[in-house]
CSV table of C-alpha atoms in Angstrom, one decimal:
chain,number,residue,atom,x,y,z
A,1,MET,CA,-24.8,-4.1,48.6
A,2,ASN,CA,-24.3,-7.0,46.3
A,3,VAL,CA,-27.1,-6.0,44.1
A,4,ILE,CA,-25.0,-2.6,43.7
A,5,ILE,CA,-22.1,-3.9,42.9
A,6,GLU,CA,-23.2,-6.3,39.9
A,7,ASN,CA,-25.8,-3.0,38.6
A,8,ILE,CA,-22.1,-1.2,38.1
A,9,GLN,CA,-20.2,-3.8,36.9
A,10,MET,CA,-23.4,-4.5,34.6
A,11,LYS,CA,-23.1,-1.1,34.0
A,12,LYS,CA,-19.6,-0.6,33.6
A,13,LEU,CA,-19.9,-3.9,30.8
A,14,ILE,CA,-22.8,-1.7,28.5
A,15,LEU,CA,-20.0,1.4,28.4
A,16,LEU,CA,-17.6,-1.0,27.1
A,17,LEU,CA,-19.4,-2.8,24.3
A,18,VAL,CA,-21.0,0.6,23.9
A,19,ILE,CA,-17.1,1.9,23.3
A,20,GLN,CA,-16.4,-0.7,21.3
A,21,LEU,CA,-19.0,-1.2,19.1
A,22,SER,CA,-18.2,2.8,18.2
A,23,LEU,CA,-15.0,2.0,17.5
A,24,ALA,CA,-15.9,-1.2,15.0
A,25,ILE,CA,-18.2,1.4,13.0
A,26,THR,CA,-15.9,4.1,13.0
A,27,ILE,CA,-13.4,1.4,11.8
A,28,TYR,CA,-16.0,0.1,8.7
A,29,ALA,CA,-17.8,3.2,8.0
A,30,GLN,CA,-14.6,5.5,7.5
A,31,GLN,CA,-15.3,4.5,3.5
A,32,PRO,CA,-13.3,7.8,1.4
A,33,GLY,CA,-15.3,9.1,-1.5
A,34,LEU,CA,-14.1,10.2,-4.9
A,35,PRO,CA,-11.2,13.0,-4.9
A,36,PRO,CA,-12.2,16.7,-6.4
A,37,GLU,CA,-11.3,17.8,-9.2
A,38,GLY,CA,-7.9,18.4,-10.3
A,39,PHE,CA,-6.9,16.1,-7.6
A,40,ASP,CA,-4.0,15.0,-10.6
A,41,VAL,CA,-2.7,18.4,-12.3
A,42,PRO,CA,-0.4,20.1,-11.4
A,43,ARG,CA,-0.4,23.2,-9.7
A,44,SER,CA,2.0,26.4,-9.5
A,45,GLY,CA,2.9,28.2,-6.4
A,46,ILE,CA,3.2,25.1,-3.9
A,47,GLN,CA,6.3,23.4,-3.1
A,48,HIS,CA,7.1,20.0,-5.3
A,49,GLY,CA,8.4,17.2,-4.0
A,50,SER,CA,11.3,15.6,-6.5
A,51,VAL,CA,11.8,12.4,-8.3
A,52,ASP,CA,15.1,10.6,-9.1
A,53,THR,CA,16.1,7.3,-10.7
A,54,ILE,CA,18.7,4.9,-8.9
A,55,SER,CA,20.2,1.8,-9.8
A,56,TYR,CA,21.3,-0.6,-6.8
A,57,ALA,CA,22.6,-4.2,-7.3
A,58,SER,CA,20.7,-6.7,-6.7
A,59,LYS,CA,22.6,-9.8,-5.3
A,60,THR,CA,18.7,-11.8,-6.0
A,61,VAL,CA,19.4,-11.1,-9.8
A,62,GLY,CA,22.6,-10.9,-10.4
A,63,THR,CA,22.4,-7.4,-12.1
A,64,THR,CA,22.0,-3.8,-11.6
A,65,ARG,CA,18.4,-3.1,-11.0
A,66,ARG,CA,16.4,0.4,-11.5
A,67,ALA,CA,13.7,2.3,-9.3
A,68,ILE,CA,12.2,5.7,-9.3
A,69,VAL,CA,12.0,7.7,-6.2
A,70,TYR,CA,9.9,10.6,-5.0
A,71,LEU,CA,11.2,12.3,-2.1
A,72,PRO,CA,8.7,15.0,-0.4
A,73,PRO,CA,9.0,18.7,-0.6
A,74,GLY,CA,11.8,20.2,2.2
A,75,TYR,CA,13.1,16.2,2.3
A,76,SER,CA,15.8,17.2,4.9
A,77,GLN,CA,19.2,14.5,5.8
A,78,GLN,CA,18.2,16.0,9.8
A,79,LYS,CA,14.6,14.1,9.3
A,80,LYS,CA,13.7,10.6,9.1
A,81,TYR,CA,11.5,9.5,7.4
A,82,PRO,CA,8.2,6.1,6.7
A,83,VAL,CA,8.2,4.5,3.1
A,84,LEU,CA,6.0,3.5,0.7
A,85,TYR,CA,7.4,1.0,-1.8
A,86,LEU,CA,4.2,1.6,-4.8
A,87,LEU,CA,4.2,-1.2,-7.1
A,88,HIS,CA,3.1,-1.5,-10.5
A,89,GLY,CA,1.3,-4.1,-13.1
A,90,ILE,CA,2.2,-7.2,-15.1
A,91,GLY,CA,2.4,-4.9,-19.0
A,92,GLY,CA,4.8,-1.9,-16.7
A,93,ASP,CA,8.1,-1.2,-15.4
A,94,GLU,CA,9.6,1.3,-12.7
A,95,TYR,CA,8.4,4.1,-15.0
A,96,GLU,CA,4.1,2.7,-15.6
A,97,TRP,CA,3.2,5.0,-12.3
A,98,LEU,CA,4.8,7.7,-13.5
A,99,ARG,CA,3.7,7.5,-17.4
A,100,ASN,CA,0.1,6.6,-16.7
A,101,GLY,CA,-0.8,7.3,-12.6
A,102,SER,CA,0.9,11.3,-12.4
A,103,PRO,CA,1.9,10.3,-8.3
A,104,GLU,CA,4.1,13.1,-7.9
A,105,ARG,CA,1.4,16.1,-9.3
A,106,ILE,CA,-1.0,14.0,-6.4
A,107,LEU,CA,1.3,14.2,-3.6
A,108,ASP,CA,2.7,16.9,-4.0
A,109,ASN,CA,-1.3,18.4,-4.0
A,110,LEU,CA,-1.7,16.2,-0.5
A,111,TYR,CA,1.2,17.6,0.3
A,112,ALA,CA,0.0,21.3,-0.5
A,113,ASP,CA,-3.5,20.9,0.9
A,114,LYS,CA,-1.7,19.4,4.2
A,115,LYS,CA,-3.5,16.0,4.2
A,116,LEU,CA,0.1,13.8,3.7
A,117,ALA,CA,1.9,12.5,6.8
A,118,PRO,CA,5.9,13.5,5.1
A,119,MET,CA,7.2,10.3,3.5
A,120,ILE,CA,9.4,8.3,0.9
A,121,VAL,CA,8.0,6.6,-2.3
A,122,VAL,CA,10.1,4.2,-4.2
A,123,LEU,CA,8.4,2.6,-7.5
A,124,PRO,CA,10.6,-0.5,-8.1
A,125,ASN,CA,10.7,-2.5,-10.8
A,126,GLY,CA,8.4,-6.0,-9.6
A,127,ARG,CA,9.9,-7.9,-12.8
A,128,ALA,CA,12.9,-9.6,-11.3
A,129,MET,CA,14.7,-11.1,-14.2
A,130,ALA,CA,18.0,-10.1,-15.5
A,131,ASP,CA,15.6,-8.4,-18.3
A,132,ASP,CA,13.0,-6.7,-17.1
A,133,ARG,CA,11.8,-5.0,-20.0
A,134,PRO,CA,8.0,-5.0,-20.1
A,135,THR,CA,8.9,-6.6,-23.7
A,136,GLY,CA,7.2,-9.2,-26.1
A,137,ASN,CA,4.8,-11.7,-24.1
A,138,VAL,CA,4.2,-9.9,-20.7
A,139,MET,CA,2.6,-13.2,-20.1
A,140,ALA,CA,5.2,-15.9,-20.4
A,141,ALA,CA,6.4,-17.8,-17.3
A,142,ASP,CA,9.3,-16.4,-16.9
A,143,LYS,CA,8.0,-13.3,-16.6
A,144,VAL,CA,5.2,-13.8,-14.5
A,145,ALA,CA,7.7,-15.9,-12.1
A,146,ALA,CA,10.1,-12.8,-11.5
A,147,PHE,CA,7.2,-11.2,-10.5
A,148,ALA,CA,7.4,-13.8,-7.0
A,149,THR,CA,11.2,-13.5,-7.4
A,150,PHE,CA,11.1,-10.0,-6.6
A,151,GLU,CA,10.2,-10.7,-3.4
A,152,LYS,CA,13.3,-11.6,-2.4
A,153,ASP,CA,14.9,-9.0,-4.2
A,154,LEU,CA,13.1,-6.3,-2.9
A,155,LEU,CA,13.1,-7.5,0.8
A,156,ASN,CA,17.5,-8.4,0.4
A,157,ASP,CA,18.5,-5.8,-2.0
A,158,LEU,CA,15.8,-3.0,-2.8
A,159,ILE,CA,15.1,-2.2,0.9
A,160,PRO,CA,18.2,-2.6,2.4
A,161,PHE,CA,19.9,0.0,-0.4
A,162,ILE,CA,17.3,2.5,0.6
A,163,GLU,CA,17.5,2.6,4.3
A,164,GLN,CA,20.9,3.1,3.7
A,165,ARG,CA,21.3,6.1,0.6
A,166,TYR,CA,18.5,7.9,2.5
A,167,SER,CA,17.3,8.9,5.6
A,168,VAL,CA,14.7,6.6,6.7
A,169,ILE,CA,13.2,5.1,9.7
A,170,LYS,CA,14.2,1.2,9.7
A,171,ASP,CA,10.9,-0.1,11.5
A,172,ARG,CA,7.9,-2.5,10.0
A,173,LYS,CA,5.6,0.7,11.2
A,174,GLN,CA,7.3,3.1,9.1
A,175,ARG,CA,7.1,0.8,6.3
A,176,ALA,CA,3.9,0.8,3.7
A,177,ILE,CA,3.5,-1.5,0.8
A,178,ALA,CA,1.5,-1.1,-2.1
A,179,GLY,CA,0.5,-1.7,-5.7
A,180,LEU,CA,-2.1,-2.2,-9.3
A,181,SER,CA,-2.9,-5.1,-11.0
A,182,MET,CA,-0.4,-8.0,-10.9
A,183,GLY,CA,1.6,-5.3,-8.5
A,184,GLY,CA,-1.9,-5.2,-5.7
A,185,GLY,CA,-1.1,-9.0,-5.5
A,186,GLN,CA,2.6,-8.9,-4.8
A,187,ALA,CA,1.5,-6.0,-2.0
A,188,LEU,CA,-0.8,-8.2,-1.0
A,189,ASN,CA,1.1,-11.4,-0.7
A,190,PHE,CA,4.8,-9.6,0.1
A,191,ARG,CA,3.1,-7.7,2.8
A,192,LEU,CA,1.2,-10.7,4.4
A,193,GLY,CA,4.0,-12.9,4.6
A,194,ASN,CA,5.9,-10.9,6.2
A,195,LEU,CA,4.8,-9.3,8.9
A,196,ASP,CA,7.6,-8.3,10.2
A,197,LYS,CA,8.1,-5.8,7.8
A,198,PHE,CA,5.1,-4.0,6.7
A,199,ALA,CA,2.2,-2.3,8.5
A,200,TRP,CA,0.0,-0.9,6.4
A,201,VAL,CA,-0.8,-2.7,2.5
A,202,GLY,CA,-3.0,-1.8,-0.1
A,203,GLY,CA,-4.0,-3.7,-3.2
A,204,PHE,CA,-5.0,-2.0,-5.8
A,205,SER,CA,-7.5,-4.1,-8.6
A,206,SER,CA,-5.5,-7.0,-7.3
A,207,ALA,CA,-4.7,-9.4,-9.8
A,208,PRO,CA,-4.7,-13.5,-10.0
A,209,ASN,CA,-1.9,-13.7,-8.7
A,210,THR,CA,-3.3,-12.6,-5.5
A,211,LYS,CA,-2.9,-15.8,-2.8
A,212,GLN,CA,-6.0,-18.0,-1.6
A,213,PRO,CA,-7.2,-15.9,2.1
A,214,GLU,CA,-6.9,-18.5,3.8
A,215,GLU,CA,-3.0,-18.3,2.5
A,216,LEU,CA,-2.6,-14.6,3.0
A,217,VAL,CA,-4.0,-14.5,5.8
A,218,PRO,CA,-3.0,-18.3,8.1
A,219,ASP,CA,-3.1,-16.5,11.0
A,220,VAL,CA,-5.9,-13.8,12.5
A,221,ASN,CA,-4.4,-13.1,15.6
A,222,ALA,CA,-1.0,-12.0,14.4
A,223,THR,CA,-2.5,-10.6,11.2
A,224,GLN,CA,-4.3,-8.2,13.8
A,225,LYS,CA,-2.1,-7.7,16.3
A,226,LYS,CA,0.7,-6.1,13.7
A,227,LEU,CA,-1.1,-4.8,10.8
A,228,ARG,CA,-2.5,-0.9,11.0
A,229,LEU,CA,-4.1,-0.8,7.4
A,230,LEU,CA,-5.3,-2.9,5.2
A,231,TRP,CA,-6.6,-1.6,1.9
A,232,ILE,CA,-8.8,-3.6,-0.9
A,233,SER,CA,-9.9,-1.4,-3.5
A,234,CYS,CA,-11.6,-2.1,-6.9
A,235,GLY,CA,-13.4,-0.5,-10.2
A,236,THR,CA,-17.1,-1.5,-10.0
A,237,GLU,CA,-16.4,-2.5,-13.5
A,238,ASP,CA,-13.4,-4.3,-13.3
A,239,ASN,CA,-13.5,-7.8,-14.6
A,240,LEU,CA,-11.1,-9.0,-11.5
A,241,ILE,CA,-13.0,-7.6,-9.1
A,242,HIS,CA,-14.2,-11.3,-8.0
A,243,ILE,CA,-10.1,-11.4,-6.5
A,244,SER,CA,-11.2,-8.4,-4.7
A,245,GLU,CA,-14.8,-9.6,-3.1
A,246,ARG,CA,-13.3,-13.2,-1.9
A,247,THR,CA,-10.6,-11.4,0.0
A,248,THR,CA,-13.1,-9.0,1.7
A,249,ALA,CA,-15.5,-11.7,2.4
A,250,TYR,CA,-13.1,-13.5,3.7
A,251,LEU,CA,-11.6,-10.6,5.8
A,252,ALA,CA,-15.3,-9.5,6.9
A,253,LYS,CA,-16.0,-13.6,8.2
A,254,ASN,CA,-12.6,-13.5,10.9
A,255,SER,CA,-13.7,-9.5,11.9
A,256,ILE,CA,-10.3,-8.3,10.0
A,257,ASN,CA,-10.4,-4.8,10.0
A,258,HIS,CA,-9.8,-3.1,6.7
A,259,VAL,CA,-11.1,-0.7,4.2
A,260,TYR,CA,-12.7,-2.1,1.5
A,261,TYR,CA,-13.1,0.7,-1.2
A,262,LYS,CA,-15.2,0.4,-4.9
A,263,ALA,CA,-14.5,3.4,-7.0
A,264,PRO,CA,-16.4,3.7,-10.8
A,265,GLY,CA,-14.6,2.6,-13.3
A,266,LYS,CA,-12.5,-0.6,-14.8
A,267,HIS,CA,-8.6,-1.8,-14.5
A,268,ASP,CA,-7.6,1.3,-15.5
A,269,PHE,CA,-5.7,4.1,-13.6
A,270,GLN,CA,-8.7,6.3,-13.4
A,271,VAL,CA,-9.3,3.9,-10.4
A,272,TRP,CA,-5.5,3.8,-9.3
A,273,LYS,CA,-5.4,7.2,-9.2
A,274,LYS,CA,-7.5,7.3,-7.0
A,275,ASP,CA,-6.3,4.4,-4.9
A,276,LEU,CA,-3.6,6.5,-4.3
A,277,TYR,CA,-5.0,9.7,-3.2
A,278,ASN,CA,-6.7,8.0,-0.9
A,279,PHE,CA,-4.2,5.4,0.7
A,280,SER,CA,-1.6,7.5,0.7
A,281,GLN,CA,-3.6,9.7,3.4
A,282,LEU,CA,-3.9,7.2,6.0
A,283,LEU,CA,-0.1,6.5,6.2
A,284,PHE,CA,2.3,6.6,9.1
A,285,LYS,CA,-0.9,8.3,11.5
C-alpha cells in the first residue's frame, strides 16, 4: 500500500515538474520576430487614433511642461484604458518618436489587425528642467541630471494629470513604461525602482544611465512577483549592446522571467520601431 502511495506521489511530482518546465520553455522560447513589410506605413481604409499635445503643471520643475498623447481608435470616455509611457533619447524631446518612429502608424496598423489591447500612449519630455529643449550640448551635466529628475516629474506631476484628464485605469497592472537609449535607461530605472507604479517595462537599446543590475533588481522575489513583462532589446550592431547584455545576464542568472530581443541594426529608429511593434503587442494581456 505504501509503495502504491509513493508511486502516485512520485507521478504527481514528475507531472508538476514537466508543467513547470513547459511554462519556462514557453516564456523564453516565444521570442518576437521581425515585423512584416509595411508595418510602419500609413494605411487607408482603417480607423486611426488621434494625437494631441497637452500641457501640465510640473511642481517638480516649477514650469508648465508638454507631452504628446496618442488616443486609440474609437477612444471613449465611457471606457477605461491602460497607459503606456514611451520615452525618448538624450538628443530628443516629446516629438522625437513622432518625427522618427511613426508610433501612430505602427499602432493604427496593429489595431486594424486586431493585435493590440486598447491603450493610451503618452510621449513626455524626459528632460525635466526649465529649458527642456534638446539644444546646445545635450550631454551637459545639468541636462543629463534632468533625465534623472524626470522620475519625480513623471510620478508626481504627469501621471496624476493624465489620470485626471483621460479615462484611465489607475492601477500599476494597467501602467507600462518603455523608452529608447537614454529613455530605455530611464524606463528600467524608474519601473524597477517603483514596483508599486508599473507592471510592464521595456528598455530599447538602453544607454549607460541604466543602473547596474544589482541596483535595478535588489529584491529578486519582489520583482518576480510584481512584474508582468520585462523587455530588454538592442540592435545587433549597437555599440551599447553591452548594457543590455549585462542586464540580461543578471536576469538569467537569477531566473527572472524576461524577453531579450535582438534585431538586426544599430542605435537607431530602424531597430526601435521594431521594438515598439513587438513590445506593444504583449502589453495588458
